[in-house]
Short mmCIF file of C-alpha atoms and ligand atoms in Angstrom, two decimals:
data_model
loop_
_atom_site.label_atom_id
_atom_site.label_comp_id
_atom_site.label_asym_id
_atom_site.label_seq_id
_atom_site.Cartn_x
_atom_site.Cartn_y
_atom_site.Cartn_z
CA MET A 1 -0.31 -0.67 -0.35
CA LEU A 2 1.26 3.33 -0.92
CA THR A 3 -0.11 6.60 0.45
CA ILE A 4 -2.26 8.81 -1.58
CA ARG A 5 -0.59 12.44 -1.76
CA GLN A 6 -3.64 14.97 -0.69
CA TYR A 7 -4.65 17.92 -1.91
CA GLY A 8 -1.68 20.54 -0.88
CA ASP A 9 1.25 18.54 -1.32
CA PRO A 10 3.32 20.36 -3.60
CA VAL A 11 4.00 17.02 -5.50
CA LEU A 12 0.12 16.90 -6.93
CA LYS A 13 1.55 20.14 -8.80
CA GLN A 14 4.14 18.49 -10.69
CA ALA A 15 4.22 17.53 -14.19
CA THR A 16 5.80 14.06 -14.39
CA LYS A 17 8.15 12.98 -16.91
CA ASP A 18 7.83 9.91 -19.50
CA VAL A 19 8.91 6.52 -17.98
CA GLU A 20 11.93 5.76 -20.30
CA GLU A 21 12.63 2.21 -18.69
CA LEU A 22 9.99 -0.70 -18.80
CA ASP A 23 11.79 -2.83 -15.74
CA GLY A 24 11.03 -4.49 -12.94
CA ARG A 25 10.79 -1.66 -11.01
CA LEU A 26 8.74 -0.62 -12.63
CA ALA A 27 6.06 -3.51 -12.55
CA LYS A 28 6.29 -3.52 -9.45
CA LEU A 29 5.55 0.06 -8.41
CA VAL A 30 2.34 -0.73 -11.21
CA ASP A 31 1.18 -4.25 -8.89
CA ASP A 32 0.72 -1.20 -5.95
CA MET A 33 -0.61 1.22 -7.89
CA PHE A 34 -3.23 -1.10 -8.60
CA GLU A 35 -2.96 -2.20 -4.82
CA THR A 36 -3.78 1.08 -3.85
CA MET A 37 -6.40 1.84 -5.73
CA TYR A 38 -8.80 -0.81 -5.43
CA GLU A 39 -7.82 -0.82 -1.62
CA ALA A 40 -9.17 3.60 -2.07
CA PRO A 41 -11.63 2.83 -3.66
CA GLY A 42 -11.07 4.36 -6.82
CA VAL A 43 -11.40 3.82 -10.67
CA GLY A 44 -7.85 5.94 -11.42
CA LEU A 45 -3.93 6.54 -9.69
CA ALA A 46 -1.99 9.05 -11.50
CA ALA A 47 1.35 7.72 -10.52
CA ASN A 48 2.10 11.76 -8.77
CA GLN A 49 -0.68 10.29 -6.46
CA VAL A 50 2.07 8.58 -4.68
CA GLY A 51 4.84 10.70 -5.00
CA VAL A 52 6.26 9.16 -8.43
CA GLN A 53 7.14 11.68 -11.01
CA ARG A 54 6.79 9.81 -13.88
CA ARG A 55 4.43 9.36 -16.58
CA LEU A 56 1.81 6.55 -16.12
CA PHE A 57 -1.82 5.78 -14.23
CA VAL A 58 -3.91 2.67 -13.58
CA TYR A 59 -7.05 2.24 -14.29
CA ASP A 60 -10.78 -0.41 -13.92
CA VAL A 61 -13.54 0.78 -15.33
CA GLY A 62 -15.13 -2.39 -14.93
CA ASP A 63 -12.94 -4.58 -17.21
CA GLY A 64 -9.99 -5.31 -14.41
CA PRO A 65 -6.76 -3.30 -13.89
CA GLN A 66 -5.13 -1.41 -16.62
CA VAL A 67 -1.95 0.15 -17.20
CA VAL A 68 -0.47 3.16 -19.65
CA ILE A 69 2.58 3.92 -19.55
CA ASN A 70 3.58 7.73 -21.06
CA PRO A 71 0.30 8.34 -21.79
CA ARG A 72 -1.40 11.06 -23.84
CA ILE A 73 -4.64 12.36 -25.30
CA THR A 74 -4.23 13.59 -28.49
CA GLU A 75 -8.05 13.63 -29.61
CA THR A 76 -10.84 14.39 -27.97
CA SER A 77 -14.74 15.44 -29.04
CA GLY A 78 -18.77 16.94 -28.00
CA GLU A 79 -19.17 17.22 -24.35
CA TRP A 80 -20.42 15.79 -21.34
CA ALA A 81 -21.56 16.35 -18.50
CA PHE A 82 -20.09 14.42 -15.11
CA GLU A 83 -19.69 14.47 -11.13
CA GLU A 84 -16.04 14.03 -10.96
CA GLY A 85 -14.03 13.40 -7.26
CA CYS A 86 -11.00 12.66 -6.51
CA LEU A 87 -8.27 10.66 -4.36
CA SER A 88 -6.41 13.05 -3.66
CA VAL A 89 -9.28 15.78 -2.54
CA PRO A 90 -12.08 13.19 -1.18
CA GLY A 91 -15.11 13.89 -0.58
CA LEU A 92 -15.90 16.40 -2.21
CA HIS A 93 -17.63 16.03 -6.21
CA TRP A 94 -18.37 18.52 -8.82
CA THR A 95 -19.90 18.57 -12.03
CA ILE A 96 -17.44 19.20 -14.88
CA ILE A 97 -18.01 19.50 -18.26
CA ARG A 98 -15.13 17.80 -20.55
CA PRO A 99 -14.69 16.32 -24.17
CA ASN A 100 -17.14 12.84 -24.14
CA LYS A 101 -14.72 10.92 -26.88
CA VAL A 102 -11.21 11.31 -26.18
CA HIS A 103 -8.54 9.34 -27.95
CA LEU A 104 -5.34 7.78 -25.58
CA THR A 105 -1.59 6.43 -27.32
CA GLY A 106 0.79 5.33 -25.37
CA LEU A 107 2.31 1.86 -23.98
CA ASP A 108 1.53 -1.14 -21.87
CA LEU A 109 4.10 -2.73 -19.58
CA ASP A 110 5.75 -5.05 -22.31
CA GLY A 111 6.17 -1.95 -23.85
CA ASN A 112 3.38 -2.78 -27.13
CA GLU A 113 1.42 0.34 -28.49
CA LEU A 114 -2.04 1.64 -27.29
CA SER A 115 -4.39 2.57 -28.66
CA ILE A 116 -7.88 3.38 -27.03
CA ASP A 117 -10.88 4.79 -28.29
CA ALA A 118 -13.31 6.40 -25.09
CA GLU A 119 -15.71 8.05 -24.12
CA GLU A 120 -18.03 9.76 -20.78
CA TYR A 121 -17.07 7.03 -17.99
CA GLN A 122 -14.20 5.87 -19.93
CA GLY A 123 -12.91 8.96 -21.36
CA ARG A 124 -13.27 10.57 -18.19
CA VAL A 125 -11.29 8.37 -16.01
CA PHE A 126 -8.75 9.21 -19.21
CA GLN A 127 -8.76 12.80 -18.98
CA HIS A 128 -8.67 13.22 -14.99
CA GLU A 129 -5.70 11.09 -14.90
CA VAL A 130 -3.61 13.01 -17.75
CA ASP A 131 -4.74 15.98 -15.99
CA HIS A 132 -3.07 14.56 -12.56
CA LEU A 133 0.26 13.46 -15.25
CA GLU A 134 -0.09 17.32 -15.62
CA GLY A 135 0.65 18.88 -12.43
CA THR A 136 -3.34 19.74 -13.52
CA LEU A 137 -5.57 18.83 -10.50
CA LEU A 138 -9.54 18.79 -11.07
CA ILE A 139 -10.21 21.63 -8.39
CA GLU A 140 -9.26 23.74 -12.03
CA ARG A 141 -11.62 22.30 -13.79
CA LEU A 142 -14.35 24.02 -11.60
CA ASP A 143 -16.69 26.64 -12.82
CA GLU A 144 -16.04 29.84 -11.02
CA ASP A 145 -18.67 29.11 -7.86
CA GLN A 146 -18.16 25.63 -7.92
CA ARG A 147 -13.95 27.02 -7.76
CA ARG A 148 -14.34 29.02 -4.40
CA GLU A 149 -16.79 26.95 -2.75
CA ALA A 150 -14.51 24.05 -3.57
CA MET A 151 -11.94 26.73 -2.28
CA LYS A 152 -13.63 27.58 1.45
CA VAL A 153 -13.84 23.88 1.79
CA LEU A 154 -10.46 23.02 1.44
CA ARG A 155 -8.92 26.01 3.67
CA ALA A 156 -11.30 25.00 6.33
CA ARG A 157 -10.29 22.19 6.06
CA THR A 158 -6.59 22.83 6.42
CA LEU A 159 -7.47 24.57 9.30
CA ALA A 160 -8.39 21.22 10.56
CA ASP A 161 -5.58 19.71 10.50
ZN1 LIG B 201 -7.45 12.10 -8.95
#
């Protein structure tokens, strides 16, 4: 089990670097990330959420555990409103509008190229996780009113700690 970094941790605001070696160490990290994601429980987890500044995320939208190394969203289209939360900002959810369909590229653990068309829920998970890897939290996707409310709650929470 790895510790999930929480809102306010600077590691969540830093863009990650591409993975260069698909080695045993990476495979071990991916295993630990699966365990941490299921324990949380969550449907996606980016490496920097567990303090590792590398570009990869794990997810499970109901088809079992999957990993994408060096993921990139190369195309988006449409629009979809969906209530979104984050393991690094626990207990809070907001309806966020993002593109509905995305095309994601990356590698699997064996170095095979992935090329995935996703929409709705899976497309949302991909966008949320790629955002993490680029140092962007869902707070930055909120509209002005949502963000004002969110900052109030998060500030009160920080003071209570
Ligand atoms: Zn998140």
